[in-house]
Coordinates of C-alpha atoms (C1' of nucleotides) in Angstrom, one line a residue:
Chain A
X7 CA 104.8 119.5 135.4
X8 CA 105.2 118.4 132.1
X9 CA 102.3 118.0 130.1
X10 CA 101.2 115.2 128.3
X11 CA 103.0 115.4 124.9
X12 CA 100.0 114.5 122.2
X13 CA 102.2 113.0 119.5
X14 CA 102.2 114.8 116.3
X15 CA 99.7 114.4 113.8
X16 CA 102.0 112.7 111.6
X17 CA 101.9 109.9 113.6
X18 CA 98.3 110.6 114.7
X19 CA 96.3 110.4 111.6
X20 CA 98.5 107.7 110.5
X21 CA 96.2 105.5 109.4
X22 CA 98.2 102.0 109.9
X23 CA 98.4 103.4 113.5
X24 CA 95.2 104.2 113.6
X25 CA 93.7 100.4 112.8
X26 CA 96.3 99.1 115.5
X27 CA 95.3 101.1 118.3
X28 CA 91.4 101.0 117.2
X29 CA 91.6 97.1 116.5
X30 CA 93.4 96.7 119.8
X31 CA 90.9 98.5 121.3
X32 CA 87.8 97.1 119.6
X33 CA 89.5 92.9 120.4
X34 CA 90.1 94.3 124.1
X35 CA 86.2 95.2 124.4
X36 CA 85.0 92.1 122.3
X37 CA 87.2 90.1 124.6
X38 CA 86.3 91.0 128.5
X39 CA 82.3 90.9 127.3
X40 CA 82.5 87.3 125.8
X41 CA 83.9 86.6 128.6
X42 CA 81.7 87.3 130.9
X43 CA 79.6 84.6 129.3
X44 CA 82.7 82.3 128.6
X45 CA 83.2 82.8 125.0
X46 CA 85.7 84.2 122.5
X47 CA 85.4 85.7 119.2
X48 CA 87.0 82.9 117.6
X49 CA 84.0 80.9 119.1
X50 CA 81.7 83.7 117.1
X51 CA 83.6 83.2 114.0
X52 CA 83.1 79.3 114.0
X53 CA 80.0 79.5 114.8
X54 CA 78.7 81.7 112.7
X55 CA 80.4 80.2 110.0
X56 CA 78.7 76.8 110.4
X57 CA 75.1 78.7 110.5
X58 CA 75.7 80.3 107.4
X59 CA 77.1 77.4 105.2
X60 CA 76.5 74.6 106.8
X61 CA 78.5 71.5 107.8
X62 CA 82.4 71.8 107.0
X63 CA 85.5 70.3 107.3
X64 CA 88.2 71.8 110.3
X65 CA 90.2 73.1 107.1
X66 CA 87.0 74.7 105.2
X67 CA 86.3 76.6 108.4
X68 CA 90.1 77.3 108.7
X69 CA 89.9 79.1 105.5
X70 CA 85.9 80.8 106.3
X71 CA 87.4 82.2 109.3
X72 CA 91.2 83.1 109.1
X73 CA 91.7 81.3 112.2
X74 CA 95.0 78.4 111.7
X75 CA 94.4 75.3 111.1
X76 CA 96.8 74.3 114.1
X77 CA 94.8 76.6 116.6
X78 CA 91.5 75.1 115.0
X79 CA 92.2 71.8 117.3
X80 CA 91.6 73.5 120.0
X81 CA 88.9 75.6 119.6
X82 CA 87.2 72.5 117.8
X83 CA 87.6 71.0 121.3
X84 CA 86.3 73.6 123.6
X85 CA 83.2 74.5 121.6
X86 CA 82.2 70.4 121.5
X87 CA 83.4 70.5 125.2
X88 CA 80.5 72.9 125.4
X89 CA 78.2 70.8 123.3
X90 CA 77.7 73.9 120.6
X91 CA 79.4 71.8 117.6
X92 CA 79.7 68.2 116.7
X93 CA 83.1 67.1 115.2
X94 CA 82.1 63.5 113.0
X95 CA 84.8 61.6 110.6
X96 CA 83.9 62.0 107.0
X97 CA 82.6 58.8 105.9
X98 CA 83.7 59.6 102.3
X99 CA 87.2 61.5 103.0
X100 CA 88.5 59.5 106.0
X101 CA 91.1 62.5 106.7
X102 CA 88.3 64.8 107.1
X103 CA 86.6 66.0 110.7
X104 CA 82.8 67.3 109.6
X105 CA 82.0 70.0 111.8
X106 CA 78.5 71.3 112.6
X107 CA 76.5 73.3 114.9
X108 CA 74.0 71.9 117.4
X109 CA 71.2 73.6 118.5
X110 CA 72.7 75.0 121.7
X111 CA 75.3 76.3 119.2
X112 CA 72.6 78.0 117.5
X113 CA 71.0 79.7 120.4
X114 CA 74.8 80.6 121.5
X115 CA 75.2 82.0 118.7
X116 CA 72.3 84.9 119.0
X117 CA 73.6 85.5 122.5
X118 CA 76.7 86.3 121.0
X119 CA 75.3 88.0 118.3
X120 CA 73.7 90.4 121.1
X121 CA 76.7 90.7 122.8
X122 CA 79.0 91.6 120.0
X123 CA 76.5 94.2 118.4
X124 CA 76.3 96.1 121.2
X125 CA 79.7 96.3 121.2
X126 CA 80.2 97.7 117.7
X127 CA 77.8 100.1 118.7
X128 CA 79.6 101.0 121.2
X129 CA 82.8 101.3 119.8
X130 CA 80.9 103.6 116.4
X131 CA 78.7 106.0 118.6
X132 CA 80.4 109.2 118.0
X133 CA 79.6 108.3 114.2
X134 CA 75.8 109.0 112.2
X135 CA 74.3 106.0 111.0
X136 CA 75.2 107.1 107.8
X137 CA 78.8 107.5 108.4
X138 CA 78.8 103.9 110.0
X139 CA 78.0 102.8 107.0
X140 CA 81.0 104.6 105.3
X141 CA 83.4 103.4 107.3
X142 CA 82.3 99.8 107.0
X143 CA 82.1 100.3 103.5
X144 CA 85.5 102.1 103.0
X145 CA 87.0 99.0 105.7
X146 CA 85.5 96.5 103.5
X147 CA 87.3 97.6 100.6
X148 CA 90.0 98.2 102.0
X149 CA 89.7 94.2 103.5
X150 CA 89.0 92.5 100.2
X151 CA 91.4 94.2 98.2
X152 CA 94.0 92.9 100.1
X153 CA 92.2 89.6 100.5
X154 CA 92.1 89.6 104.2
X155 CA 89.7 86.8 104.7
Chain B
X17 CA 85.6 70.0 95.9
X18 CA 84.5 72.0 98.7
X19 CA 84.2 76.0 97.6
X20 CA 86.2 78.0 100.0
X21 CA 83.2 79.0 102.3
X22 CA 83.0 83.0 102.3
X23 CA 82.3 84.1 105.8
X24 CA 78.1 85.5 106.1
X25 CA 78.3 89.0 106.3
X26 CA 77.5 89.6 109.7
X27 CA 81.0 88.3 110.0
X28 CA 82.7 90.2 107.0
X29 CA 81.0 93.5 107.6
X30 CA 82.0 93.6 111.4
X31 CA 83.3 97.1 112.2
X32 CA 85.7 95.5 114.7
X33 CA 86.5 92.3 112.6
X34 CA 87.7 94.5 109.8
X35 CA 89.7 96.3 112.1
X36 CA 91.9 93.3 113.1
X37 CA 92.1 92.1 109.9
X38 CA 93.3 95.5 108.8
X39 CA 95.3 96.0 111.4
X40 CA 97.1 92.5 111.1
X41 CA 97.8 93.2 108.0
X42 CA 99.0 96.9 108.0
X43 CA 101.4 96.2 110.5
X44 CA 103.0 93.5 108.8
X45 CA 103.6 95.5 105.8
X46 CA 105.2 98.1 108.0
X47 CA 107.0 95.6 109.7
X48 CA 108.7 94.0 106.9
X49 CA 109.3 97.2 105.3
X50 CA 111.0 98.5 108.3
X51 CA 112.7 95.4 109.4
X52 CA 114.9 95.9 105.6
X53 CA 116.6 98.2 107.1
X54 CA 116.7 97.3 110.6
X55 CA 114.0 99.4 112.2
X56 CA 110.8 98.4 113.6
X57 CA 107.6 100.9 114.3
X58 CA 107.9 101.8 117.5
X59 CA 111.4 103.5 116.5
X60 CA 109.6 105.4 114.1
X61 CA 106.8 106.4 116.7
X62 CA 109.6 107.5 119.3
X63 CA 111.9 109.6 117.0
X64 CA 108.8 111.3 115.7
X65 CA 107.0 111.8 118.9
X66 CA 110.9 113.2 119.9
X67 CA 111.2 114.9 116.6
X68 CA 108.0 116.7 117.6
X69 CA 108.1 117.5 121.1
X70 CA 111.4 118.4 121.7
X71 CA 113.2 116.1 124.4
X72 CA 111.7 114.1 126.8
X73 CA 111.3 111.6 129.8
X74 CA 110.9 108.1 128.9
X75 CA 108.0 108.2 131.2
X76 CA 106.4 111.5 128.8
X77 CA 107.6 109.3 125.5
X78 CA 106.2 106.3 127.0
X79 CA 102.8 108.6 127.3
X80 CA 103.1 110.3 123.9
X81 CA 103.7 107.3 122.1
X82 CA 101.6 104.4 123.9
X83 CA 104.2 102.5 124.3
X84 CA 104.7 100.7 127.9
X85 CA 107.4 101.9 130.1
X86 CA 108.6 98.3 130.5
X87 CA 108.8 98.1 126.7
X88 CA 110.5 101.9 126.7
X89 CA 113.9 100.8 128.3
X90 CA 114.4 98.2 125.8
X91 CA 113.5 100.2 123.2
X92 CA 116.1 103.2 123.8
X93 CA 118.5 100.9 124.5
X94 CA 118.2 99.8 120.8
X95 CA 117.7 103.6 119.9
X96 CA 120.7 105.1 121.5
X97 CA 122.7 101.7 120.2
X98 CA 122.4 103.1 116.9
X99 CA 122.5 106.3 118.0
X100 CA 119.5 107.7 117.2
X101 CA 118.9 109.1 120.3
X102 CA 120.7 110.3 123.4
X103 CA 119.3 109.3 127.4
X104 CA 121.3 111.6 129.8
X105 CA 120.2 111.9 133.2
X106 CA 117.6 115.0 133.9
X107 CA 119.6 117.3 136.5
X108 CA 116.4 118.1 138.0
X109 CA 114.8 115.7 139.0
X110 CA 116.9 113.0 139.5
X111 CA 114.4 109.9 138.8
X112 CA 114.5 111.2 135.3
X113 CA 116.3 110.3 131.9
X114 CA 115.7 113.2 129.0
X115 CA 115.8 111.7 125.6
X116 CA 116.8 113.7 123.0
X117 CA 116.7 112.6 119.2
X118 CA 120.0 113.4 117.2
X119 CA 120.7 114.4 113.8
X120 CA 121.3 110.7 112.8
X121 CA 118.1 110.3 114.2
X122 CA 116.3 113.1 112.1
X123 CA 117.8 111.5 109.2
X124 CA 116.6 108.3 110.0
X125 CA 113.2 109.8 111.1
X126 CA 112.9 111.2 107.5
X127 CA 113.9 107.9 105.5
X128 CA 111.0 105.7 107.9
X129 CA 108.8 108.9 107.5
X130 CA 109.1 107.5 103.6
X131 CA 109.0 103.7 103.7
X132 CA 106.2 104.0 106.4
X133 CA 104.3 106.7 104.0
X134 CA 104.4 104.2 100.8
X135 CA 103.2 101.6 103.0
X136 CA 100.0 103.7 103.8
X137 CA 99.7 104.3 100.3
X138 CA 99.7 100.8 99.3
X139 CA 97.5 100.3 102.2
X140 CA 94.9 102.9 101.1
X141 CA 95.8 102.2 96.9
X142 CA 91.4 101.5 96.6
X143 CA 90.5 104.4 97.6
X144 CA 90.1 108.0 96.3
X145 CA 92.1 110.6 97.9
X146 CA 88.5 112.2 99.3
X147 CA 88.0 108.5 100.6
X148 CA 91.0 108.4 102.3
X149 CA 90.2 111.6 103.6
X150 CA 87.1 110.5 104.8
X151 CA 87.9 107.4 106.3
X152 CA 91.0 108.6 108.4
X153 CA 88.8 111.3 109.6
X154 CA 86.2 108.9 110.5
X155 CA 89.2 106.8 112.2
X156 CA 90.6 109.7 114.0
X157 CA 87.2 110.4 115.7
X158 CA 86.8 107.2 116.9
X159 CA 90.8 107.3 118.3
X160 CA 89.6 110.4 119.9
X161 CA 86.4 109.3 121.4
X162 CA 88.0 106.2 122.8
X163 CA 91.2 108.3 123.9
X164 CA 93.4 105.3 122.2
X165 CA 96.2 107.6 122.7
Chain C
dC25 C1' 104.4 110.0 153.8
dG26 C1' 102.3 108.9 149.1
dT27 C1' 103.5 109.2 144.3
dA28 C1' 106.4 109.0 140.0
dT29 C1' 110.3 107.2 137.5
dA30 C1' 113.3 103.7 135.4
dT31 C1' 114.3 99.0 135.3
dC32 C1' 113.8 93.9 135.3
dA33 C1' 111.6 89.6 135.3
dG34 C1' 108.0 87.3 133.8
dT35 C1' 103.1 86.1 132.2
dC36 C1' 99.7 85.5 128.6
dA37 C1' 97.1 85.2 124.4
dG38 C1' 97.8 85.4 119.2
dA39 C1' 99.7 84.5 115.0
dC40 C1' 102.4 81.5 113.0
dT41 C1' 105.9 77.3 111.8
dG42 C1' 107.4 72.5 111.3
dA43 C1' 106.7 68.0 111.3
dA44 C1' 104.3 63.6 112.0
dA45 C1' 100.4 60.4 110.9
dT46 C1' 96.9 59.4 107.9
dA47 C1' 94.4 59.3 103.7
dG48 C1' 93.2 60.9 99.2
Chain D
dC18 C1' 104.6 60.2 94.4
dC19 C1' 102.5 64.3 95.6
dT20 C1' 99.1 66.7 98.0
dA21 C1' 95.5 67.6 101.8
dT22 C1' 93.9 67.0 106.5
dT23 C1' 94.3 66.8 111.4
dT24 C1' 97.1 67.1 115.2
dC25 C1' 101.0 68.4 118.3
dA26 C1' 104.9 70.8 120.0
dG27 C1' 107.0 74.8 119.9
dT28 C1' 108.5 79.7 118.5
dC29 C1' 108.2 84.7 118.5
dG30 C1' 106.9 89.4 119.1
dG31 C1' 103.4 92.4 121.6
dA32 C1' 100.8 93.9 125.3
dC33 C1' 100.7 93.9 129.8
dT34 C1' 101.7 93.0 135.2
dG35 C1' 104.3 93.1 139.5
dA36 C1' 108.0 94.3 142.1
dT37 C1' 112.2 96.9 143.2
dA38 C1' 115.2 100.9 143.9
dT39 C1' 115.4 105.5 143.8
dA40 C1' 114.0 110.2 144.1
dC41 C1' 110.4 113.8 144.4

DNA sequence: CGTATATCAGTCAGACTGAAATAG
DNA sequence: CCTATTTCAGTCGGACTGATATAC
């Protein structure tokens, strides 16, 4: 009977819209394939994290990921329930936990990395390779202008 | 001490990553902005997609708009509260309510169409107007291709 | 009958707040 | 004394599910 209204393109080509529904969809795919192998992207955040610069405190890697510090705890917890990081007191700041990545953490993380690639390939394949690289680009921009971490 | 660690850029340059961030962020601004004078998006996404389309079923607007059905009864409860909108039953077909937007609700519709549209502005304040073009081309293809309504 | 609509109650993960304990 | 870190408890809006009553 009635026919699917498509809403105008006011609203369509809105492009704060247009990041919501894309990012929802993008977290929703992310999500149900790390899943599969128990993960969640917070898990590839942290880890990647401690790859690239090494051994830091649960508020350094609050700040290198945008994840908060109170939902750190947690996610600390689970990933050295799963053996991929170690959290040891800071000899010389006793406040501090020093967090870093085992080798299993390592070899988690390329899994993940696998995982999460195909994924953004999935989610760009109507776009060249060239216009990939706009978008990211024009994103990126757009992300450290307004200093989202 | 420690330098705030910079994520690696296999992090920072992840289509989907940027999209959250972006996304986060771009609905807050919207938020707050709308929230000043009482509104929230989804108001501006229903009186629009009303605006549009001419009246409708809160089944059709829950379609046109992406919003849940659930969430839809709430929602023009708030709407016809402030009387933005009207829900009289459909005549028939008796399952039905017809929502119709009303002149308060076009002139509402116009001032969010102006808050929401300097929000995108500052959103997109980087870029070139070709870049914008570009990217919320590049955006819209990927809505499409992934029918994210 | 099976399907669609409007509604309600409730779940669930995410972002975020506030405060305490500890240490610099 | 003020600030930073870790942790806990809890809030709050958003997306989503399930079930019900009603009507097609």
């Amino acid at each position: 009977m009635s026919d699917d209204p498509r809403p105008p393109e006011r609203l369509s080509n809105l492009p704060s819209r247009l990041l919501s529904l894309l990012a929802l969809h993008a977290d929703r795919q992310v999500g149900e394939r790390l899943a599969v192998v128990g993960a969640r992207k917070w898990h590839y955040a942290v880890l990647a994290v401690l790859a690239a610069s090494g051994p830091l405190s649960q508020a350094d890697l609050s700040r290198g990921t945008g994840i908060y510090r109170s939902d750190m705890v947690a996610l600390i917890n689970e990933l050295t329930g799963q053996g991929l990081v170690e959290r040891v007191p800071d000899v010389t700041d006793r406040r501090r936990n020093m967090i870093t990545i085992t080798s299993p953490g390592r070899r988690r993380l390329r899994r993940l990395d696998k995982i999460i690639g195909a994924v953004q390939d999935n989610l760009l394949a109507p776009l060249t390779t060239s216009e990939r690289e706009q978008l990211i680009q024009l994103l990126a921009r757009l992300a450290d202008h307004h200093a989202v971490s």
